[in-house]
XYZ file of C-alpha atoms in Angstrom:
651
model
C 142.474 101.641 95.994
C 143.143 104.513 93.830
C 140.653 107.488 93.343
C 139.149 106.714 90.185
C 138.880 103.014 90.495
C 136.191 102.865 92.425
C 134.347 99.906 90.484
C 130.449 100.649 89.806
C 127.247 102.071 91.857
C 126.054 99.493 94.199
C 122.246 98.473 92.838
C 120.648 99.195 96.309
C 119.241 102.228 97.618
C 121.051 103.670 100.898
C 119.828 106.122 102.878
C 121.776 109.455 104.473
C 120.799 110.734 107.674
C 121.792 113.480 110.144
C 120.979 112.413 113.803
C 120.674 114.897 116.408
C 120.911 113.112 119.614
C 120.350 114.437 122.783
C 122.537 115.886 125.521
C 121.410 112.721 127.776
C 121.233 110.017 125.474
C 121.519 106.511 126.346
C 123.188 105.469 123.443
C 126.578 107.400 123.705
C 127.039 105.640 127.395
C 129.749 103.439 126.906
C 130.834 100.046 128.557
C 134.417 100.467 130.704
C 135.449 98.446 127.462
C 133.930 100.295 124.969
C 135.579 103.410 126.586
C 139.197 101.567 127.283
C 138.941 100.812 123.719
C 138.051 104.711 122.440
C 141.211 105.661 124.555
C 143.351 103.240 122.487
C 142.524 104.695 119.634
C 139.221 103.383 117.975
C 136.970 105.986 116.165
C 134.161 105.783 117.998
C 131.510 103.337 120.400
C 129.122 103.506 116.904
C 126.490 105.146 118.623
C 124.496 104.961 115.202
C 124.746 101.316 114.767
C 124.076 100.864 118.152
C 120.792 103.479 117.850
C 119.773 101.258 114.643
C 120.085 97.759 116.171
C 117.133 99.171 118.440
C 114.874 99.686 115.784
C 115.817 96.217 114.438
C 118.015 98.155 111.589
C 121.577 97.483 110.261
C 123.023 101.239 110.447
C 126.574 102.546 110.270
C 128.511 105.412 111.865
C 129.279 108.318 109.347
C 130.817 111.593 110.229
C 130.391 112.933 114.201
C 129.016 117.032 113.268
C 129.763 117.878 116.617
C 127.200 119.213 118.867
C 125.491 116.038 119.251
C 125.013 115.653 115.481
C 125.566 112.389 113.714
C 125.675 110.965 109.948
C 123.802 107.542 110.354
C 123.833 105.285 106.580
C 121.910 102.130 106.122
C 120.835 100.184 102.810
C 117.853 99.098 101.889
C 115.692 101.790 102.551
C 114.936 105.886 101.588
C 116.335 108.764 103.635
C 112.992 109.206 104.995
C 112.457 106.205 106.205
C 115.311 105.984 107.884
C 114.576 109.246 109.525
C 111.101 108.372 110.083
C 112.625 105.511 112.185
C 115.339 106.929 114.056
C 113.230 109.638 114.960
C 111.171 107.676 117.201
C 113.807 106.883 119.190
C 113.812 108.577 123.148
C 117.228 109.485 122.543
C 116.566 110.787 119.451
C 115.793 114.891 119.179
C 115.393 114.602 115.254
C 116.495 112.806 112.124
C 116.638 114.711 108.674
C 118.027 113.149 105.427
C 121.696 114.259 104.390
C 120.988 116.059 101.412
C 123.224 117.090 98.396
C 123.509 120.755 97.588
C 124.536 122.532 94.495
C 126.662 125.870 93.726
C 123.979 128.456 93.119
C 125.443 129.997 89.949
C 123.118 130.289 86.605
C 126.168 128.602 84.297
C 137.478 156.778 94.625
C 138.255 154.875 91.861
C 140.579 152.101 92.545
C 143.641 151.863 90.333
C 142.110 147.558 89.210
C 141.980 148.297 85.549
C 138.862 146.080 85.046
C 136.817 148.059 87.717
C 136.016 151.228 84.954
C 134.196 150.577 81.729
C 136.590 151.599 79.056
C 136.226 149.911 75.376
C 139.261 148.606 76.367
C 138.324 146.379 79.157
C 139.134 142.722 77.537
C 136.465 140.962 79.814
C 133.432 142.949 80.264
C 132.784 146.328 78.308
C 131.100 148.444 81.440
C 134.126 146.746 83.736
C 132.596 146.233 87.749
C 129.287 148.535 87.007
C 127.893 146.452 90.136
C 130.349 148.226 92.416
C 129.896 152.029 91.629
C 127.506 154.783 92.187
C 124.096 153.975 90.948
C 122.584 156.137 88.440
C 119.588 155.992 86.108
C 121.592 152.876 83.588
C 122.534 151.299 86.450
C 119.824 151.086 88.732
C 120.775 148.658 90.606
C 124.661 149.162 91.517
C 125.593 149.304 94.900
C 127.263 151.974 95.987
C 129.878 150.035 97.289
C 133.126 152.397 95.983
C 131.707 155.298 97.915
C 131.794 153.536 101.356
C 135.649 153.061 101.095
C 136.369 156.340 102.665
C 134.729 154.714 105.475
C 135.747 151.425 105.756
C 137.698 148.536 103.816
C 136.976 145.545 105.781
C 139.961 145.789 107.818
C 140.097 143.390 110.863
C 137.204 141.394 109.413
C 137.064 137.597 108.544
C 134.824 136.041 106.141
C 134.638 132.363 105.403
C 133.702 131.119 101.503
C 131.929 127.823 101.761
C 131.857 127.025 98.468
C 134.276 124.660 95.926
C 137.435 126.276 96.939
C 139.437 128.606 95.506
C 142.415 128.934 93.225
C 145.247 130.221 95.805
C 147.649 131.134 92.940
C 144.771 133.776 91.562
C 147.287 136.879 91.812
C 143.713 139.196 92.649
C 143.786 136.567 95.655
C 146.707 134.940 96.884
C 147.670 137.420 99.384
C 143.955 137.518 100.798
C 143.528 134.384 101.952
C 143.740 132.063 104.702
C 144.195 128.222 104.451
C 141.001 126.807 105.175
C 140.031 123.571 105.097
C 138.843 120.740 102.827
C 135.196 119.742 104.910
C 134.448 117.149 101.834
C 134.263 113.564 103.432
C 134.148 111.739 100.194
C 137.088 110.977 97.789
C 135.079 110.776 94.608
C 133.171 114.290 95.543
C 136.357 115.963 96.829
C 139.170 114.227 94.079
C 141.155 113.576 97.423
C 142.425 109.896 98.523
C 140.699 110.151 102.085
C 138.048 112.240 101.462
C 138.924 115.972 103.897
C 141.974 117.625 104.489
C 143.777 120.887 105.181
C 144.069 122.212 101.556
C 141.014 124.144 100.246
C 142.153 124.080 96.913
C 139.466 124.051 94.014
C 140.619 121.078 91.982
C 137.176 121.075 89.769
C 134.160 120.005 89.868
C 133.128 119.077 86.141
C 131.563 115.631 86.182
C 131.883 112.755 83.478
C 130.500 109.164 83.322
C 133.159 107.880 85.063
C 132.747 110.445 88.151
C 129.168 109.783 88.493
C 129.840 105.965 88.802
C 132.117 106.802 91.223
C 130.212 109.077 93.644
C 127.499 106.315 93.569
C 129.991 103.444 94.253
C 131.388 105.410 96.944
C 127.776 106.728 98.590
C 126.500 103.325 97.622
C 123.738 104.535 95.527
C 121.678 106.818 93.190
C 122.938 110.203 94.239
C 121.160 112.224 91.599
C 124.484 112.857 90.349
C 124.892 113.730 85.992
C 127.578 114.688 84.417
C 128.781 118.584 83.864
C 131.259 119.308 80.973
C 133.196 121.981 82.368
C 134.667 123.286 85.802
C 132.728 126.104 87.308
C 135.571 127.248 89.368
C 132.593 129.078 91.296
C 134.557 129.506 94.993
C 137.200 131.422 92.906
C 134.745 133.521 91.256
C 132.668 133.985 94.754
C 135.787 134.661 96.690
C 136.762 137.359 94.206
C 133.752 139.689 94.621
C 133.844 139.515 98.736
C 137.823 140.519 98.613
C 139.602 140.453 95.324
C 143.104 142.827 96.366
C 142.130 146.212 95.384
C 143.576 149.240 94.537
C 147.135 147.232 93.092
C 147.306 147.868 89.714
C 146.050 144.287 88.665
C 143.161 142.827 87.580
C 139.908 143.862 89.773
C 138.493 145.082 92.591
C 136.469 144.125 95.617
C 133.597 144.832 97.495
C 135.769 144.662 101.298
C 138.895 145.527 99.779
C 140.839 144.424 102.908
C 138.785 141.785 104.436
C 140.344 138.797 105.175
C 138.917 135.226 103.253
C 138.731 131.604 104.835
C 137.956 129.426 102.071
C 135.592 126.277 103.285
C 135.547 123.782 100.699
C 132.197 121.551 100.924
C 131.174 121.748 97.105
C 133.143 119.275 94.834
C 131.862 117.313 91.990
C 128.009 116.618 91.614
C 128.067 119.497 94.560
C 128.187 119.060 98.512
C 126.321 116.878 100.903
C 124.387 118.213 103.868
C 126.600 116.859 106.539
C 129.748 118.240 104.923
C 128.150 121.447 104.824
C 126.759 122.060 108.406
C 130.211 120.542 109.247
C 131.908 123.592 107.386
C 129.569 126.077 109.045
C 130.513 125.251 112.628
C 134.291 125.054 111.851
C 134.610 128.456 109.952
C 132.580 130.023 112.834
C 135.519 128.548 114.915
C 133.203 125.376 116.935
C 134.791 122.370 116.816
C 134.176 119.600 114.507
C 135.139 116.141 115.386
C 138.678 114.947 114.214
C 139.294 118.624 112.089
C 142.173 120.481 113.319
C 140.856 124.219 115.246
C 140.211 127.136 112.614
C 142.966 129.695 113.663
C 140.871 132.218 111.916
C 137.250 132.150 112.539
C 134.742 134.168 110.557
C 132.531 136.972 111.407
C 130.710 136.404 108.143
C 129.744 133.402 106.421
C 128.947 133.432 102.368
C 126.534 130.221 101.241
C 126.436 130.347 97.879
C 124.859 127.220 97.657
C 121.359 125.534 97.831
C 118.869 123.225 97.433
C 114.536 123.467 96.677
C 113.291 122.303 99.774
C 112.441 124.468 103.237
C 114.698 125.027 105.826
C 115.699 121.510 107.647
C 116.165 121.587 111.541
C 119.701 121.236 111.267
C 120.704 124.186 109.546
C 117.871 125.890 111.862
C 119.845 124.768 115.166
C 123.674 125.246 113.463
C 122.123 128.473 112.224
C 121.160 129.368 115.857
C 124.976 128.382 117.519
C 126.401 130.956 115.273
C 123.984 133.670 115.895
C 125.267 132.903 119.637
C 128.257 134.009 118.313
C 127.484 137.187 116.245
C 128.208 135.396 113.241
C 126.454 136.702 110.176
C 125.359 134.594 107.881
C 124.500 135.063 104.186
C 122.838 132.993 101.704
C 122.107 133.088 98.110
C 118.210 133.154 97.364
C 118.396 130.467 94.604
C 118.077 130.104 90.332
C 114.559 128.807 90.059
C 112.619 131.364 87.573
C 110.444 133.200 90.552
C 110.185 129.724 92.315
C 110.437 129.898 96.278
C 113.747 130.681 97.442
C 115.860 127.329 98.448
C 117.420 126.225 101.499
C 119.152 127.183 103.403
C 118.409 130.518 102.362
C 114.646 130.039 103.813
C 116.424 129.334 106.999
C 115.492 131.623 110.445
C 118.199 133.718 111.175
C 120.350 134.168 107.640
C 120.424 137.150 104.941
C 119.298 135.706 101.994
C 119.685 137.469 98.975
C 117.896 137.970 95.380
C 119.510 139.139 92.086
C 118.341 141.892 89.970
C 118.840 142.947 86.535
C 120.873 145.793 86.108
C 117.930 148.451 85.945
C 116.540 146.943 89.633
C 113.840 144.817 88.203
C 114.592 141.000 89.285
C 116.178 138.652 87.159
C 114.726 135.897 85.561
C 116.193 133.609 86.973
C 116.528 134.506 90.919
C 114.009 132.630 92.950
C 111.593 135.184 95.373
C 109.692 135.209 98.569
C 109.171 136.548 101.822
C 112.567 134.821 103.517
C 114.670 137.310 101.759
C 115.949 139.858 102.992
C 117.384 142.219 100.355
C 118.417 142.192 96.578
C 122.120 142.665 95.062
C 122.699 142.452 91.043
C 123.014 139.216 89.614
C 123.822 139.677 86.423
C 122.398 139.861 82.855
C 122.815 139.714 79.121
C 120.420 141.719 77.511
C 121.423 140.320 74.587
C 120.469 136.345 74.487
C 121.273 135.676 70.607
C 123.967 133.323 70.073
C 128.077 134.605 69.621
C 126.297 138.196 71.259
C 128.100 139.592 74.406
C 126.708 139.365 77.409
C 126.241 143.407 78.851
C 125.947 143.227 82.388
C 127.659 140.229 83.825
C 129.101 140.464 87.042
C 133.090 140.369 86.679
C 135.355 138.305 88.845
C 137.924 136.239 89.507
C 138.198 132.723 87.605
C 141.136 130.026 85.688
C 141.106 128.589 82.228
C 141.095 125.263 82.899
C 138.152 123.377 81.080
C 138.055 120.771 83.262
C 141.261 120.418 85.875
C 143.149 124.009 86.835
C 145.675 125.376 84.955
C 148.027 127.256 87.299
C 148.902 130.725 87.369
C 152.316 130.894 85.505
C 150.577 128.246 82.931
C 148.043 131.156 82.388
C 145.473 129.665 84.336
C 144.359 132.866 86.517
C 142.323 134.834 84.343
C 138.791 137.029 84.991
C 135.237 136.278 84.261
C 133.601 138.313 80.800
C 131.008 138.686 78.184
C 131.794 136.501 75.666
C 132.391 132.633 76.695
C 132.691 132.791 80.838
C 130.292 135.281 82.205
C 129.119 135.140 85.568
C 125.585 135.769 86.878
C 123.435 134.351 89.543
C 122.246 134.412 93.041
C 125.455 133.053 93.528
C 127.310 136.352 92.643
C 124.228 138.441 94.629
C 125.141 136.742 98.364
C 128.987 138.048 97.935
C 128.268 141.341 97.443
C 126.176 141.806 100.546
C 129.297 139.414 102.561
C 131.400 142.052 101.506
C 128.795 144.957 102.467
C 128.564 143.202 106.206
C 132.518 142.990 106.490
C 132.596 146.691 106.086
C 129.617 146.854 108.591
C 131.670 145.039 110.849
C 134.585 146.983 110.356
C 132.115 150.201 111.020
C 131.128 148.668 114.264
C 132.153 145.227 115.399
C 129.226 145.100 117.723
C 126.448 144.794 115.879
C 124.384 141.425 116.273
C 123.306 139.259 113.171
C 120.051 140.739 113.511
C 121.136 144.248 113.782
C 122.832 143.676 110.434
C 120.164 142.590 108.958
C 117.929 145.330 110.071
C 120.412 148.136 109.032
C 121.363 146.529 105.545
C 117.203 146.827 105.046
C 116.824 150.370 106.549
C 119.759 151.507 104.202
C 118.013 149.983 100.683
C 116.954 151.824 97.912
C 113.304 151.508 96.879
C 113.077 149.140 93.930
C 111.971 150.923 91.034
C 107.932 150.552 89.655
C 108.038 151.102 85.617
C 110.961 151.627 83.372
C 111.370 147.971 81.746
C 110.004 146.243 78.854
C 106.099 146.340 78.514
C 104.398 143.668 80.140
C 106.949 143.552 82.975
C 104.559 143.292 85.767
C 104.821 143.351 89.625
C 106.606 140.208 91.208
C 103.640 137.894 93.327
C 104.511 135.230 95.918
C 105.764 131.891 94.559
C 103.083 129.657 93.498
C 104.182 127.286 91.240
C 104.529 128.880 88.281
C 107.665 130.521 86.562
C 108.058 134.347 86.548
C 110.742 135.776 84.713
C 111.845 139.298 84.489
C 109.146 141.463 87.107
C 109.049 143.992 89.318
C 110.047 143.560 92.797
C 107.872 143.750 96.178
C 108.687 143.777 99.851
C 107.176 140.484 100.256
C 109.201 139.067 96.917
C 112.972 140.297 97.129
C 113.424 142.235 100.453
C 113.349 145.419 101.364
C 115.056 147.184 98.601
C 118.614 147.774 96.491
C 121.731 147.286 98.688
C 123.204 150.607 99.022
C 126.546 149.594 100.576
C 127.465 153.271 101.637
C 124.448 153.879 102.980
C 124.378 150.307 105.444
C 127.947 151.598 106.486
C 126.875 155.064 107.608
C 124.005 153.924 109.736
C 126.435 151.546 111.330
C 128.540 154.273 112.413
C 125.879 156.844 113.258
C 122.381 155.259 113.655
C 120.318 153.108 116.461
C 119.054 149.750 115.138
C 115.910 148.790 115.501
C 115.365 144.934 115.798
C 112.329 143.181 115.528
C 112.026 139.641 116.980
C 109.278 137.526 117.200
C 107.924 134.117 118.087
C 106.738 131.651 116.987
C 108.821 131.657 113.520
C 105.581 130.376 111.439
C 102.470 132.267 112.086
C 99.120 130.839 112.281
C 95.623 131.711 112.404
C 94.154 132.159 115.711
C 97.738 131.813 117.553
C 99.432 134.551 119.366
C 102.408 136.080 118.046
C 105.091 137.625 120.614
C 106.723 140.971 118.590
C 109.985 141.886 121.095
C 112.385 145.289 119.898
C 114.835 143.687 122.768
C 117.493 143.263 121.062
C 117.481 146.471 119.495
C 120.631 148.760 119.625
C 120.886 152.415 120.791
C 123.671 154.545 118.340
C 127.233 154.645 119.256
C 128.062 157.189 121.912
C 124.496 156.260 123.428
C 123.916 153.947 126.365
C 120.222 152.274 125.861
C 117.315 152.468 124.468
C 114.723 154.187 126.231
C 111.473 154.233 124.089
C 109.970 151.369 121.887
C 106.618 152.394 120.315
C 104.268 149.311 118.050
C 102.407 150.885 115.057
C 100.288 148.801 112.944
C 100.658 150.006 109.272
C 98.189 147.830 108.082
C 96.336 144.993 109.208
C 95.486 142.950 106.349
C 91.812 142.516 107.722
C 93.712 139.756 110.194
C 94.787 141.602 113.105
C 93.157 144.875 115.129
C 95.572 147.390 117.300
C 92.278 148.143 119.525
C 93.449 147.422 123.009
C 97.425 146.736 122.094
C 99.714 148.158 124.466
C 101.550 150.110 121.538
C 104.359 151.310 123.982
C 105.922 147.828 125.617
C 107.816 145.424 124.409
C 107.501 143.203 123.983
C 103.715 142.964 122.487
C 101.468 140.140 121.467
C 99.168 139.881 118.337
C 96.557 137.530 117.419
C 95.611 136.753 113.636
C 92.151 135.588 113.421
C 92.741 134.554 110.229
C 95.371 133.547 106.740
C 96.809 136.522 105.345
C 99.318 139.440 105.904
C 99.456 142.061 107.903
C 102.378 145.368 108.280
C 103.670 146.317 111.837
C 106.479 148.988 112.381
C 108.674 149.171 115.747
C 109.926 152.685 116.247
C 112.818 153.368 119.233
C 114.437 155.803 120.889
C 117.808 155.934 122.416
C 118.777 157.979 125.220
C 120.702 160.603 123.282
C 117.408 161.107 121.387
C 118.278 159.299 117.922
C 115.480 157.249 116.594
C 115.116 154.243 114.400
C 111.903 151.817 112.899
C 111.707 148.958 111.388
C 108.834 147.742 109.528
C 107.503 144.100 109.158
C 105.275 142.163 106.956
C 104.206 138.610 108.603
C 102.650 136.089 106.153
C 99.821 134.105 108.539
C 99.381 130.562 107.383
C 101.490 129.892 104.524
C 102.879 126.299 105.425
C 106.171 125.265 104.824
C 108.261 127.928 105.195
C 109.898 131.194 107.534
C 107.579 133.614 106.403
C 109.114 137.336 107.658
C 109.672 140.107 105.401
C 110.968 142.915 106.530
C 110.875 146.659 105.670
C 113.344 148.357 107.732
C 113.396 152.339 107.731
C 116.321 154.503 110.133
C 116.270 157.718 110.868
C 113.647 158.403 107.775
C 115.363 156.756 105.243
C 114.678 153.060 104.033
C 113.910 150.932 100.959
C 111.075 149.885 100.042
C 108.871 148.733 97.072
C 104.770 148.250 97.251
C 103.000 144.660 98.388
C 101.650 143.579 95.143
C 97.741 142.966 94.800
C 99.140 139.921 93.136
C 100.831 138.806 96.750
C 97.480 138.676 98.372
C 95.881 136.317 95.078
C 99.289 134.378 95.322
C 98.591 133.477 98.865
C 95.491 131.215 98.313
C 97.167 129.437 95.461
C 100.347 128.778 98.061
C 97.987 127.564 100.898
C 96.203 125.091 98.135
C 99.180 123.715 96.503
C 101.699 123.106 99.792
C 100.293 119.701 100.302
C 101.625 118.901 96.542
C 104.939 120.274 96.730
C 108.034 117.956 97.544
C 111.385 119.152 97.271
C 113.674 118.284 94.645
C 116.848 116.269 96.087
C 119.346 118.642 93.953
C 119.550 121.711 91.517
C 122.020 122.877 89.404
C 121.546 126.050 89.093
């Protein structure tokens, strides 16, 4: 059967589940047939249909994850349902449904002559403004030119899971790897077969015809509509990470020498769960069932991607085997007007990142809350009138194909700009900071996830308080309602403006301080475990010898009387919902010191609820905890019961 004649979208609903099973379970014990027969070559023993027939249901085998993960399908019924049912299984640890995801865009001076804003830049007037010194236009740039000196990205890997790329892109062709197509469905992915070994974007605009097709093939209503034009968005993401720089062509790049392993789990109508995590564990190098080894596993992983929903478990556990493996991972906040930030940017354990306007105040459209970690431009017009150029986009790599690539000696490779193509979103915010951790890497190639983290948030500029429009107000927790252009907070968009020079130079000079804690959601009345264990003494040191607790303020929730400030780790007890400001301060043995402040969120349900505040060595970012925050909290705790996540966004 050829790829588009898939006939029409079966009438029956079919639900999409990722099984984790565990490490003992009954059900992938096979008979001495079952296993003779695995040998000869059969797929699997269907430990999904066999799981299913337990509860009475008719299930079938999708994709093994690895790591004990499954894709179980079965008609009939919802997602949930099936998960609700699976789930109850003994061998079962949990079942989640398989979700679809969407692309997370909104639609010394290097010799690239689009990096400087010249009148005769044919794409954007002010050229890559995002990338050089910040100054009182540009409030918001990131410093990222100045760090060069320092580092480049050399010797550092970072994997694009995205759409692809377009390997002919001359700003690209010599930076990347091969990759690997993670897509398991031929009417998503445009391949006979579903994966394979070329990472190629090939499109993702959607017609009629498509969306008949994905639901033929998935047998059901996907949630799938039709999108006129290609987005060519890994191209454009890959681009800003490690565009070649400094050649004479085109533009620059944030890592100018990083190395890029395009993943491609977005195709058309976007990129399933399963394909997803699947993509994850390969470009950290695990193995993934019947996928050929990546021969160049990432350090850094860019998720441009998302969905409105909180963080499922299996992101949380694949999230957790890459951490294991110092892999940094960095997500895109989301495109949902001041809305809570998506998934799997809410997930434990990533960077996730919010987009600013180009004078620091957020965007419109960037989502907020107290899962991100730090804010990166995003791009934005200014001018909104129709056949007006767009001021601030961020530039980048792209093709002119409308719908299907055009290739490069066709005149397909061409360059984001102000006019008909520009670029802005959370999706161009999470690059910038890949690129930012490459040349942290590069800096110091032992620095945990978390030590990242911490140093990209001790090394932010404060956000700025006044300057815009008037009526721009403060930023306030989600709750429900859209907020547009404001001013951001600590608990809202991080700790402050990446300053990309800045996180490099505490790499190579500065102790980290590291703040862990447990449990991930707090709650009234429950104990809370603070640990500064896996903090980091500075390079030439040997350990830390000092940790010291300070409570900055205590929201009315939590008293210091009787804490013993100078251990770690340290235990606090909320007695009730709110916030409350703690700051760990070390000490190395060469006498450098570090802190690193935290706000915890007590009660809100539903979601990770850290922000973090780092400062090192006196410096740090910053930005006041709105007034607003504390009224926003009461209308978060009321309305959680009412929420339910949306299966996809566009965004």
């Amino acid at each position: 059967m050829g790829l588009m004649s898939l006939a029409h979208a079966a009438d029956t609903e079919v639900a999409r589940v990722i099984v984790k099973l565990k490490p003992d379970a009954t059900v992938l014990r096979t008979t001495l047939a079952q296993a003779q027969a695995v040998a000869d070559g059969a797929s699997s023993s269907h430990p999904m249909a066999r799981l299913g027939a337990r509860r009475g249901l008719t299930v079938a085998d999708g994709r093994a994850l690895g790591n004990q993960m499954h894709v179980a399908t079965a008609q009939g019924l919802s997602s949930q349902a099936l998960a609700a049912s699976l789930s109850k299984d003994s061998d079962v640890l949990y079942a989640v449904p398989d979700r679809l995801r969407k692309p997370m865009s909104f639609s010394g001076a290097p010799t690239d002559p689009l990096f400087a804003a010249s009148g005769g830049n044919p794409y954007v007037l002010e050229g890559q403004w995002y990338l050089r010194q910040n100054n009182v236009t540009f409030k918001s740039a990131t410093n990222a030119a100045s760090a060069w000196s320092s580092a480049t990205g050399n010797g550092v890997t970072v994997a694009v899971l995205d759409s692809g790329v377009r390997f002919d892109h001359p700003d690209l062709t010599t930076k990347l790897e091969s990759g690997y197509n993670m897509i398991s469905y031929a009417s998503v992915s445009q391949v006979n077969g579903g994966r394979s070994a070329d990472a190629s974007d090939l499109g993702d605009w959607v017609d009629a015809t498509d969306v008949n097709n994905v639901n033929a093939e998935l047998h059901g209503n996907t949630g799938c509509t039709e999108q006129a034009s290609s987005s060519w968005h890994g191209t454009k993401v890959a681009g800003i990470i490690g565009a070649e720089t400094n050649n004479g062509v085109g533009m620059a790049s944030m890592a100018p020498d990083v190395r890029l392993v395009p993943v491609r789990v977005l195709g058309k109508c976007g990129g399933w769960d399963s394909d997803i995590l699947a993509g994850m564990r390969w470009a950290a190098g695990l193995s993934v069932p019947n996928v050929p080894a990546n021969s160049h596993p990432a350090k850094v992983l860019n998720m441009s991607l998302g969905a409105p929903d909180a963080c499922p478990q299996t992101y949380k556990d694949v999230v957790a085997e890459l951490t294991a493996l110092n892999v940094v991972v960095v997500v895109s906040a989301g495109n949902d007007n001041g809305l809570a930030v998506s998934s799997p940017a809410s997930c434990p354990g990533v960077i996730a990142v919010t987009g600013l306007r180009h004078t620091g105040t957020k965007v419109a459209f960037s989502s907020v809350g107290p899962e991100v970690s730090i804010s990166a431009p995003g791009g934005n017009c200014v001018n909104v009138g129709v056949g007006q150029t767009c001021l601030y986009p961020i530039l980048t790599t792209s093709n002119t194909g409308v719908t299907v690539p055009i290739a490069d000696g066709a005149g397909g490779s061409t360059y984001s700009d102000s006019i008909s193509h520009p670029s802005y979103g959370t999706s161009f915010s999470a690059p910038q900071v890949s690129g930012a951790v490459a040349l942290m890497l590069e800096a110091r190639p032992t620095l945990t996830p978390a030590a990242v983290r911490s140093l990209l948030m001790a090394s932010a500029r404060t956000f700025p308080t006044s300057g815009s429009s008037p009526g721009v107000a403060a930023c306030h927790l989600p709750n429900g309602a859209v907020q547009d252009e404001c001013y951001c907070t600590q608990l809202t968009c991080g700790a402050g403006m990446l300053d990309v020079n800045q996180a490099v130079q505490l790499a190579l000079t500065n102790p980290v301080a590291v703040i862990a804690r447990t449990p991930e959601s707090a709650q009234p009345g429950q104990p809370i475990q603070f640990s500064g264990s896996q903090s980091m003494a500075s390079p030439g040191a040997s350990t830390i010898v000092s940790y010291h607790w300070t409570l900055l303020d205590g929201g009315g929730i939590v008293n210091s009387s009787g804490w013993a400030a100078d251990s770690s780790p340290l235990v606090v007890l909320p007695t009730a919902e709110g916030m409350f400001e703690i700051r760990l301060t070390v000490v190395d043995d060469q006498g450098h010191a570090a802190s690193s402040d935290q706000w915890i969120v007590v009660g809100q349900p539903g979601t990770s609820n850290t922000a973090t505040a780092n400062s090192s060595g006196g410096g740090g970012g910053g930005g006041s905890v709105s007034a607003l925050d504390l009224l926003a909290l009461a209308s978060l705790w009321a309305m959680a019961a009412l929420r339910t996540p949306r299966r996809a966004v566009k965004a």
